[in-house]
mmCIF file of N, CA, C and O in Angstrom:
data_model
loop_
_atom_site.group_PDB
_atom_site.id
_atom_site.type_symbol
_atom_site.label_atom_id
_atom_site.label_comp_id
_atom_site.label_asym_id
_atom_site.label_seq_id
_atom_site.Cartn_x
_atom_site.Cartn_y
_atom_site.Cartn_z
ATOM 1 N N GLY A 1 0.702 -1.167 0.007
ATOM 2 C CA GLY A 1 0.000 0.009 -0.076
ATOM 3 C C GLY A 1 0.851 1.239 -0.064
ATOM 4 O O GLY A 1 0.333 2.352 0.298
ATOM 5 N N LYS A 2 2.302 1.162 -0.265
ATOM 6 C CA LYS A 2 2.973 2.360 -0.208
ATOM 7 C C LYS A 2 3.388 2.946 -1.486
ATOM 8 O O LYS A 2 3.959 3.933 -1.664
ATOM 9 N N LEU A 3 3.212 1.884 -2.552
ATOM 10 C CA LEU A 3 3.746 2.372 -3.958
ATOM 11 C C LEU A 3 2.691 3.310 -4.635
ATOM 12 O O LEU A 3 1.354 2.964 -4.482
ATOM 13 N N PRO A 4 3.189 4.224 -5.462
ATOM 14 C CA PRO A 4 2.110 5.051 -5.966
ATOM 15 C C PRO A 4 1.798 4.268 -7.454
ATOM 16 O O PRO A 4 2.674 3.451 -7.859
ATOM 17 N N GLY A 5 0.902 4.747 -8.030
ATOM 18 C CA GLY A 5 0.420 4.259 -9.124
ATOM 19 C C GLY A 5 -0.219 2.690 -9.087
ATOM 20 O O GLY A 5 -0.693 2.372 -8.168
ATOM 21 N N GLN A 6 -0.444 2.139 -10.321
ATOM 22 C CA GLN A 6 -0.980 0.945 -10.348
ATOM 23 C C GLN A 6 -0.034 -0.188 -10.018
ATOM 24 O O GLN A 6 1.113 -0.168 -10.446
ATOM 25 N N VAL A 7 -0.239 -1.149 -9.047
ATOM 26 C CA VAL A 7 0.517 -2.074 -8.568
ATOM 27 C C VAL A 7 -0.176 -3.524 -8.558
ATOM 28 O O VAL A 7 -1.284 -3.737 -8.708
ATOM 29 N N LEU A 8 0.730 -4.352 -8.614
ATOM 30 C CA LEU A 8 0.225 -5.822 -8.376
ATOM 31 C C LEU A 8 0.516 -6.214 -6.872
ATOM 32 O O LEU A 8 1.845 -5.831 -6.582
ATOM 33 N N ARG A 9 -0.094 -6.944 -6.368
ATOM 34 C CA ARG A 9 -0.059 -7.335 -4.887
ATOM 35 C C ARG A 9 0.008 -8.883 -4.778
ATOM 36 O O ARG A 9 -0.870 -9.481 -5.307
ATOM 37 N N GLU A 10 0.714 -9.450 -3.923
ATOM 38 C CA GLU A 10 0.852 -10.852 -3.729
ATOM 39 C C GLU A 10 0.879 -10.964 -2.243
ATOM 40 O O GLU A 10 1.847 -10.434 -1.562
ATOM 41 N N GLU A 11 -0.196 -11.501 -1.643
ATOM 42 C CA GLU A 11 -0.132 -11.968 0.005
ATOM 43 C C GLU A 11 0.464 -13.246 0.082
ATOM 44 O O GLU A 11 0.483 -14.266 -0.690
ATOM 45 N N TYR A 12 1.152 -13.537 1.289
ATOM 46 C CA TYR A 12 1.915 -14.744 1.604
ATOM 47 C C TYR A 12 1.969 -14.916 3.147
ATOM 48 O O TYR A 12 1.639 -13.854 4.007
ATOM 49 N N THR A 13 2.170 -16.065 3.522
ATOM 50 C CA THR A 13 2.214 -16.561 4.822
ATOM 51 C C THR A 13 3.587 -16.676 5.261
ATOM 52 O O THR A 13 4.506 -17.366 4.721
ATOM 53 N N LEU A 14 3.994 -16.116 6.617
ATOM 54 C CA LEU A 14 5.374 -16.249 7.062
ATOM 55 C C LEU A 14 5.202 -17.319 8.380
ATOM 56 O O LEU A 14 4.096 -17.869 8.489
ATOM 57 N N GLU A 15 6.290 -17.402 9.041
ATOM 58 C CA GLU A 15 6.205 -18.391 10.161
ATOM 59 C C GLU A 15 4.941 -18.185 11.171
ATOM 60 O O GLU A 15 4.423 -18.978 11.626
ATOM 61 N N TYR A 16 4.969 -16.864 11.477
ATOM 62 C CA TYR A 16 4.109 -16.559 12.532
ATOM 63 C C TYR A 16 2.889 -15.613 12.079
ATOM 64 O O TYR A 16 2.054 -15.053 12.957
ATOM 65 N N ARG A 17 3.030 -15.043 10.894
ATOM 66 C CA ARG A 17 2.086 -13.984 10.465
ATOM 67 C C ARG A 17 1.822 -14.048 9.121
ATOM 68 O O ARG A 17 2.596 -14.743 8.204
ATOM 69 N N SER A 18 1.154 -13.154 8.478
ATOM 70 C CA SER A 18 0.897 -12.892 6.949
ATOM 71 C C SER A 18 1.533 -11.607 6.403
ATOM 72 O O SER A 18 1.505 -10.703 7.456
ATOM 73 N N ASP A 19 1.798 -11.444 5.419
ATOM 74 C CA ASP A 19 2.287 -10.086 4.692
ATOM 75 C C ASP A 19 1.926 -10.097 3.350
ATOM 76 O O ASP A 19 1.134 -11.003 2.677
ATOM 77 N N CYS A 20 2.368 -8.959 2.545
ATOM 78 C CA CYS A 20 2.303 -8.800 1.334
ATOM 79 C C CYS A 20 3.484 -8.225 0.495
ATOM 80 O O CYS A 20 4.055 -7.422 1.304
ATOM 81 N N ILE A 21 3.489 -8.372 -0.657
ATOM 82 C CA ILE A 21 4.553 -7.534 -1.309
ATOM 83 C C ILE A 21 3.882 -6.918 -2.653
ATOM 84 O O ILE A 21 3.069 -7.591 -3.092
ATOM 85 N N GLU A 22 4.473 -5.978 -3.158
ATOM 86 C CA GLU A 22 3.843 -5.304 -4.264
ATOM 87 C C GLU A 22 5.028 -4.924 -5.230
ATOM 88 O O GLU A 22 6.033 -4.569 -4.781
ATOM 89 N N VAL A 23 4.602 -4.727 -6.345
ATOM 90 C CA VAL A 23 5.399 -4.195 -7.424
ATOM 91 C C VAL A 23 4.761 -3.316 -8.441
ATOM 92 O O VAL A 23 3.393 -3.551 -8.623
ATOM 93 N N HIS A 24 5.212 -2.375 -9.019
ATOM 94 C CA HIS A 24 4.516 -1.520 -10.012
ATOM 95 C C HIS A 24 4.320 -2.491 -11.232
ATOM 96 O O HIS A 24 5.014 -3.143 -11.591
ATOM 97 N N ALA A 25 2.933 -2.258 -11.715
ATOM 98 C CA ALA A 25 2.445 -3.063 -12.799
ATOM 99 C C ALA A 25 3.479 -2.985 -14.051
ATOM 100 O O ALA A 25 3.292 -3.823 -14.820
ATOM 101 N N ASP A 26 4.228 -1.974 -14.255
ATOM 102 C CA ASP A 26 4.927 -1.701 -15.308
ATOM 103 C C ASP A 26 6.520 -1.810 -15.108
ATOM 104 O O ASP A 26 7.104 -1.350 -15.843
ATOM 105 N N ALA A 27 6.829 -2.419 -13.880
ATOM 106 C CA ALA A 27 8.180 -2.557 -13.420
ATOM 107 C C ALA A 27 9.154 -3.333 -14.373
ATOM 108 O O ALA A 27 10.217 -3.047 -14.415
ATOM 109 N N LEU A 28 8.633 -4.429 -15.086
ATOM 110 C CA LEU A 28 9.383 -5.303 -15.838
ATOM 111 C C LEU A 28 8.485 -5.492 -17.117
ATOM 112 O O LEU A 28 7.361 -5.596 -17.148
ATOM 113 N N SER A 29 9.434 -5.658 -18.286
ATOM 114 C CA SER A 29 8.817 -5.789 -19.496
ATOM 115 C C SER A 29 8.336 -7.392 -19.608
ATOM 116 O O SER A 29 9.179 -8.293 -19.107
ATOM 117 N N ALA A 30 7.420 -7.662 -20.146
ATOM 118 C CA ALA A 30 7.011 -8.979 -20.341
ATOM 119 C C ALA A 30 8.075 -9.635 -21.258
ATOM 120 O O ALA A 30 8.757 -8.969 -22.235
ATOM 121 N N GLY A 31 8.470 -11.021 -20.965
ATOM 122 C CA GLY A 31 9.683 -11.537 -21.724
ATOM 123 C C GLY A 31 10.907 -11.426 -20.913
ATOM 124 O O GLY A 31 11.932 -12.083 -21.533
ATOM 125 N N ALA A 32 11.184 -10.454 -20.173
ATOM 126 C CA ALA A 32 12.311 -10.068 -19.436
ATOM 127 C C ALA A 32 12.896 -11.321 -18.766
ATOM 128 O O ALA A 32 12.083 -12.077 -18.091
ATOM 129 N N ARG A 33 14.031 -11.729 -18.682
ATOM 130 C CA ARG A 33 14.669 -12.746 -17.926
ATOM 131 C C ARG A 33 15.189 -12.287 -16.449
ATOM 132 O O ARG A 33 15.949 -11.116 -16.553
ATOM 133 N N VAL A 34 14.671 -12.735 -15.461
ATOM 134 C CA VAL A 34 15.005 -11.970 -14.184
ATOM 135 C C VAL A 34 15.351 -13.277 -13.282
ATOM 136 O O VAL A 34 14.956 -14.419 -13.400
ATOM 137 N N ALA A 35 16.331 -12.876 -12.161
ATOM 138 C CA ALA A 35 16.447 -13.651 -10.911
ATOM 139 C C ALA A 35 16.036 -12.930 -9.809
ATOM 140 O O ALA A 35 16.109 -11.867 -9.719
ATOM 141 N N ILE A 36 15.485 -13.768 -9.053
ATOM 142 C CA ILE A 36 15.104 -13.161 -7.588
ATOM 143 C C ILE A 36 16.077 -13.335 -6.463
ATOM 144 O O ILE A 36 16.493 -14.326 -6.415
ATOM 145 N N ILE A 37 16.233 -12.209 -6.103
ATOM 146 C CA ILE A 37 17.187 -12.358 -4.836
ATOM 147 C C ILE A 37 16.600 -11.905 -3.619
ATOM 148 O O ILE A 37 15.869 -10.898 -3.450
ATOM 149 N N ASP A 38 16.894 -12.588 -2.428
ATOM 150 C CA ASP A 38 16.158 -12.285 -1.049
ATOM 151 C C ASP A 38 17.266 -12.387 -0.222
ATOM 152 O O ASP A 38 18.349 -13.129 -0.436
ATOM 153 N N ASP A 39 17.227 -11.895 0.949
ATOM 154 C CA ASP A 39 18.352 -11.972 1.971
ATOM 155 C C ASP A 39 18.348 -13.120 2.772
ATOM 156 O O ASP A 39 19.202 -13.955 3.031
ATOM 157 N N VAL A 40 16.914 -13.551 3.161
ATOM 158 C CA VAL A 40 16.935 -14.887 4.041
ATOM 159 C C VAL A 40 15.956 -15.802 3.523
ATOM 160 O O VAL A 40 14.735 -15.353 3.063
ATOM 161 N N LEU A 41 16.189 -17.193 3.524
ATOM 162 C CA LEU A 41 15.108 -18.156 3.094
ATOM 163 C C LEU A 41 14.831 -18.961 4.245
ATOM 164 O O LEU A 41 15.664 -19.642 4.880
ATOM 165 N N ALA A 42 13.636 -18.766 4.919
ATOM 166 C CA ALA A 42 13.077 -19.511 6.090
ATOM 167 C C ALA A 42 12.065 -20.436 5.643
ATOM 168 O O ALA A 42 12.281 -21.438 5.324
ATOM 169 N N THR A 43 10.818 -19.921 5.725
ATOM 170 C CA THR A 43 9.740 -20.811 5.478
ATOM 171 C C THR A 43 9.338 -20.746 3.870
ATOM 172 O O THR A 43 8.606 -21.692 3.520
ATOM 173 N N GLY A 44 9.974 -19.877 3.175
ATOM 174 C CA GLY A 44 9.953 -19.841 1.698
ATOM 175 C C GLY A 44 8.691 -18.858 1.294
ATOM 176 O O GLY A 44 8.588 -18.799 0.061
ATOM 177 N N GLY A 45 7.895 -18.385 2.251
ATOM 178 C CA GLY A 45 6.666 -17.530 1.883
ATOM 179 C C GLY A 45 7.112 -16.330 1.129
ATOM 180 O O GLY A 45 6.496 -16.059 -0.052
ATOM 181 N N THR A 46 8.071 -15.650 1.339
ATOM 182 C CA THR A 46 8.486 -14.314 0.517
ATOM 183 C C THR A 46 8.949 -14.698 -0.812
ATOM 184 O O THR A 46 8.689 -14.221 -1.821
ATOM 185 N N LEU A 47 9.861 -15.940 -0.953
ATOM 186 C CA LEU A 47 10.478 -16.149 -2.018
ATOM 187 C C LEU A 47 9.317 -16.700 -3.021
ATOM 188 O O LEU A 47 9.463 -16.299 -4.313
ATOM 189 N N VAL A 48 8.528 -17.461 -2.488
ATOM 190 C CA VAL A 48 7.437 -18.005 -3.504
ATOM 191 C C VAL A 48 6.388 -16.969 -3.872
ATOM 192 O O VAL A 48 5.986 -16.893 -5.069
ATOM 193 N N ALA A 49 6.224 -15.847 -3.073
ATOM 194 C CA ALA A 49 5.350 -14.766 -3.446
ATOM 195 C C ALA A 49 6.037 -13.943 -4.285
ATOM 196 O O ALA A 49 5.407 -13.488 -5.392
ATOM 197 N N ALA A 50 7.226 -13.732 -4.220
ATOM 198 C CA ALA A 50 7.994 -12.958 -5.168
ATOM 199 C C ALA A 50 7.854 -13.716 -6.681
ATOM 200 O O ALA A 50 7.769 -13.155 -7.638
ATOM 201 N N LEU A 51 8.106 -15.141 -6.768
ATOM 202 C CA LEU A 51 8.010 -15.698 -7.860
ATOM 203 C C LEU A 51 6.658 -15.585 -8.521
ATOM 204 O O LEU A 51 6.613 -15.261 -9.777
ATOM 205 N N SER A 52 5.552 -15.786 -7.865
ATOM 206 C CA SER A 52 4.157 -15.508 -8.169
ATOM 207 C C SER A 52 3.886 -14.251 -8.871
ATOM 208 O O SER A 52 3.399 -13.991 -9.684
ATOM 209 N N LEU A 53 4.448 -13.154 -8.007
ATOM 210 C CA LEU A 53 4.183 -12.002 -8.357
ATOM 211 C C LEU A 53 4.894 -11.492 -9.626
ATOM 212 O O LEU A 53 4.233 -10.886 -10.681
ATOM 213 N N VAL A 54 6.010 -11.779 -9.882
ATOM 214 C CA VAL A 54 6.905 -11.288 -10.991
ATOM 215 C C VAL A 54 6.352 -12.219 -12.467
ATOM 216 O O VAL A 54 6.428 -11.738 -13.526
ATOM 217 N N ARG A 55 5.835 -13.361 -12.159
ATOM 218 C CA ARG A 55 5.323 -14.074 -13.180
ATOM 219 C C ARG A 55 4.103 -13.424 -13.748
ATOM 220 O O ARG A 55 3.637 -13.620 -14.966
ATOM 221 N N ARG A 56 3.394 -12.746 -12.677
ATOM 222 C CA ARG A 56 2.145 -12.158 -13.232
ATOM 223 C C ARG A 56 2.522 -10.971 -14.189
ATOM 224 O O ARG A 56 1.611 -10.635 -14.876
ATOM 225 N N LEU A 57 3.688 -10.510 -14.314
ATOM 226 C CA LEU A 57 4.241 -9.425 -15.006
ATOM 227 C C LEU A 57 4.538 -10.129 -16.497
ATOM 228 O O LEU A 57 5.035 -9.211 -17.293
ATOM 229 N N GLY A 58 4.641 -11.293 -16.466
ATOM 230 C CA GLY A 58 4.984 -12.088 -17.797
ATOM 231 C C GLY A 58 6.547 -12.185 -18.071
ATOM 232 O O GLY A 58 7.038 -12.282 -19.257
ATOM 233 N N VAL A 59 7.209 -12.316 -16.940
ATOM 234 C CA VAL A 59 8.695 -12.247 -17.145
ATOM 235 C C VAL A 59 8.994 -13.810 -17.073
ATOM 236 O O VAL A 59 8.251 -14.602 -16.604
ATOM 237 N N ASP A 60 10.343 -14.026 -17.465
ATOM 238 C CA ASP A 60 10.974 -15.484 -17.496
ATOM 239 C C ASP A 60 11.749 -15.683 -16.099
ATOM 240 O O ASP A 60 12.762 -14.886 -16.157
ATOM 241 N N VAL A 61 11.606 -16.205 -15.126
ATOM 242 C CA VAL A 61 12.317 -16.358 -13.910
ATOM 243 C C VAL A 61 13.261 -17.387 -14.219
ATOM 244 O O VAL A 61 12.870 -18.578 -14.529
ATOM 245 N N VAL A 62 14.627 -17.117 -13.997
ATOM 246 C CA VAL A 62 15.653 -18.031 -14.401
ATOM 247 C C VAL A 62 16.020 -18.717 -13.126
ATOM 248 O O VAL A 62 16.876 -19.535 -13.161
ATOM 249 N N GLY A 63 15.748 -18.241 -11.968
ATOM 250 C CA GLY A 63 16.157 -18.799 -10.808
ATOM 251 C C GLY A 63 16.230 -17.870 -9.545
ATOM 252 O O GLY A 63 15.625 -16.692 -9.768
ATOM 253 N N ALA A 64 16.817 -18.176 -8.504
ATOM 254 C CA ALA A 64 16.751 -17.268 -7.096
ATOM 255 C C ALA A 64 18.158 -17.459 -6.547
ATOM 256 O O ALA A 64 18.897 -18.446 -6.630
ATOM 257 N N GLY A 65 18.445 -16.355 -5.858
ATOM 258 C CA GLY A 65 19.681 -16.380 -4.987
ATOM 259 C C GLY A 65 19.325 -15.852 -3.471
ATOM 260 O O GLY A 65 18.414 -14.956 -3.523
ATOM 261 N N VAL A 66 19.769 -16.589 -2.532
ATOM 262 C CA VAL A 66 19.466 -16.004 -1.097
ATOM 263 C C VAL A 66 20.915 -16.147 -0.293
ATOM 264 O O VAL A 66 21.793 -16.815 -0.587
ATOM 265 N N LEU A 67 20.824 -15.057 0.634
ATOM 266 C CA LEU A 67 22.136 -14.950 1.337
ATOM 267 C C LEU A 67 22.202 -16.013 2.478
ATOM 268 O O LEU A 67 23.267 -16.744 2.405
ATOM 269 N N VAL A 68 21.356 -16.092 3.149
ATOM 270 C CA VAL A 68 21.305 -16.983 4.096
ATOM 271 C C VAL A 68 19.928 -18.015 4.084
ATOM 272 O O VAL A 68 18.761 -17.638 3.759
ATOM 273 N N GLU A 69 20.152 -19.364 4.181
ATOM 274 C CA GLU A 69 19.042 -20.266 4.139
ATOM 275 C C GLU A 69 18.896 -20.875 5.634
ATOM 276 O O GLU A 69 19.968 -21.492 6.003
ATOM 277 N N LEU A 70 17.826 -20.858 6.226
ATOM 278 C CA LEU A 70 17.513 -21.388 7.344
ATOM 279 C C LEU A 70 17.005 -22.854 7.132
ATOM 280 O O LEU A 70 15.776 -22.993 6.985
ATOM 281 N N ASP A 71 17.775 -23.891 7.161
ATOM 282 C CA ASP A 71 17.425 -25.069 6.577
ATOM 283 C C ASP A 71 16.255 -25.881 7.365
ATOM 284 O O ASP A 71 15.471 -26.332 6.810
ATOM 285 N N GLY A 72 16.151 -25.707 8.702
ATOM 286 C CA GLY A 72 15.371 -26.484 9.357
ATOM 287 C C GLY A 72 13.923 -25.927 9.269
ATOM 288 O O GLY A 72 13.000 -26.623 9.679
ATOM 289 N N LEU A 73 13.505 -24.845 8.486
ATOM 290 C CA LEU A 73 12.214 -24.395 8.202
ATOM 291 C C LEU A 73 11.696 -24.756 6.992
ATOM 292 O O LEU A 73 10.407 -24.286 6.689
ATOM 293 N N GLY A 74 12.322 -25.367 6.211
ATOM 294 C CA GLY A 74 11.578 -26.057 4.961
ATOM 295 C C GLY A 74 11.472 -25.228 3.804
ATOM 296 O O GLY A 74 10.676 -25.492 2.935
ATOM 297 N N GLY A 75 11.844 -24.105 3.901
ATOM 298 C CA GLY A 75 11.676 -23.095 2.690
ATOM 299 C C GLY A 75 11.997 -23.599 1.216
ATOM 300 O O GLY A 75 11.176 -23.488 0.159
ATOM 301 N N ARG A 76 13.194 -24.176 1.101
ATOM 302 C CA ARG A 76 13.554 -24.796 0.048
ATOM 303 C C ARG A 76 12.603 -25.876 -0.709
ATOM 304 O O ARG A 76 12.442 -25.728 -1.871
ATOM 305 N N ALA A 77 11.810 -26.537 0.103
ATOM 306 C CA ALA A 77 10.908 -27.418 -0.353
ATOM 307 C C ALA A 77 9.614 -26.839 -1.063
ATOM 308 O O ALA A 77 9.097 -27.348 -1.813
ATOM 309 N N ARG A 78 9.432 -25.595 -0.731
ATOM 310 C CA ARG A 78 8.474 -24.621 -1.431
ATOM 311 C C ARG A 78 8.759 -24.118 -2.676
ATOM 312 O O ARG A 78 7.958 -23.637 -3.498
ATOM 313 N N TRP A 79 10.186 -24.078 -2.993
ATOM 314 C CA TRP A 79 10.686 -23.546 -4.465
ATOM 315 C C TRP A 79 10.455 -24.506 -5.395
ATOM 316 O O TRP A 79 10.483 -25.736 -5.122
ATOM 317 N N GLU A 80 10.134 -24.071 -6.609
ATOM 318 C CA GLU A 80 10.029 -24.977 -7.712
ATOM 319 C C GLU A 80 11.389 -25.719 -8.147
ATOM 320 O O GLU A 80 12.251 -24.968 -8.323
ATOM 321 N N ALA A 81 11.289 -27.012 -8.076
ATOM 322 C CA ALA A 81 12.570 -27.660 -8.123
ATOM 323 C C ALA A 81 13.400 -27.576 -9.388
ATOM 324 O O ALA A 81 14.586 -27.670 -9.496
ATOM 325 N N HIS A 82 12.612 -27.220 -10.671
ATOM 326 C CA HIS A 82 13.329 -27.141 -11.896
ATOM 327 C C HIS A 82 13.970 -25.755 -11.957
ATOM 328 O O HIS A 82 14.659 -25.587 -12.869
ATOM 329 N N LEU A 83 13.818 -24.794 -10.970
ATOM 330 C CA LEU A 83 14.313 -23.549 -10.988
ATOM 331 C C LEU A 83 15.726 -23.558 -10.059
ATOM 332 O O LEU A 83 15.462 -23.904 -8.988
ATOM 333 N N PRO A 84 16.875 -22.952 -10.598
ATOM 334 C CA PRO A 84 17.959 -22.920 -9.806
ATOM 335 C C PRO A 84 17.637 -22.186 -8.424
ATOM 336 O O PRO A 84 17.060 -21.001 -8.461
ATOM 337 N N LEU A 85 18.119 -22.547 -7.352
ATOM 338 C CA LEU A 85 18.045 -21.761 -6.154
ATOM 339 C C LEU A 85 19.495 -21.784 -5.497
ATOM 340 O O LEU A 85 20.008 -22.848 -5.027
ATOM 341 N N HIS A 86 20.236 -20.667 -5.391
ATOM 342 C CA HIS A 86 21.494 -20.798 -4.891
ATOM 343 C C HIS A 86 21.459 -19.935 -3.435
ATOM 344 O O HIS A 86 20.829 -18.982 -3.353
ATOM 345 N N THR A 87 22.429 -20.528 -2.398
ATOM 346 C CA THR A 87 22.491 -19.845 -1.138
ATOM 347 C C THR A 87 23.761 -19.669 -0.811
ATOM 348 O O THR A 87 24.724 -20.570 -1.402
ATOM 349 N N GLU A 88 24.233 -18.822 -0.133
ATOM 350 C CA GLU A 88 25.566 -18.507 0.351
ATOM 351 C C GLU A 88 26.014 -19.067 1.587
ATOM 352 O O GLU A 88 26.864 -19.862 1.687
ATOM 353 N N LEU A 89 24.904 -19.014 2.591
ATOM 354 C CA LEU A 89 25.202 -19.541 3.796
ATOM 355 C C LEU A 89 23.921 -20.590 4.113
ATOM 356 O O LEU A 89 22.957 -20.033 4.171
ATOM 357 N N VAL A 90 24.123 -21.548 4.825
ATOM 358 C CA VAL A 90 23.283 -22.404 5.236
ATOM 359 C C VAL A 90 23.378 -22.917 6.749
ATOM 360 O O VAL A 90 24.252 -23.372 7.116
ATOM 361 N N PHE A 91 22.217 -22.641 7.473
ATOM 362 C CA PHE A 91 22.264 -22.890 8.934
ATOM 363 C C PHE A 91 21.249 -23.796 9.182
ATOM 364 O O PHE A 91 20.173 -23.794 8.645
#
């Protein structure tokens, strides 16, 4: 609810609450190739919501990268297995 203009919104569930992310409806051109980058992969809610959101823009998602993966929370299992998912640190 903070971005001006027309936006797309995706709601998702975190470990203890729900949230949403938004992007400008014209932020990316259809057919663009993008990678999704996130700081932390825990339950996977944010990363999966971002994937869904940018796909609604008509882009080609080539994979994702995260800085820290919290392995015990199962977020990786929610990511689409055919898309690369790279992490720097796994705890």
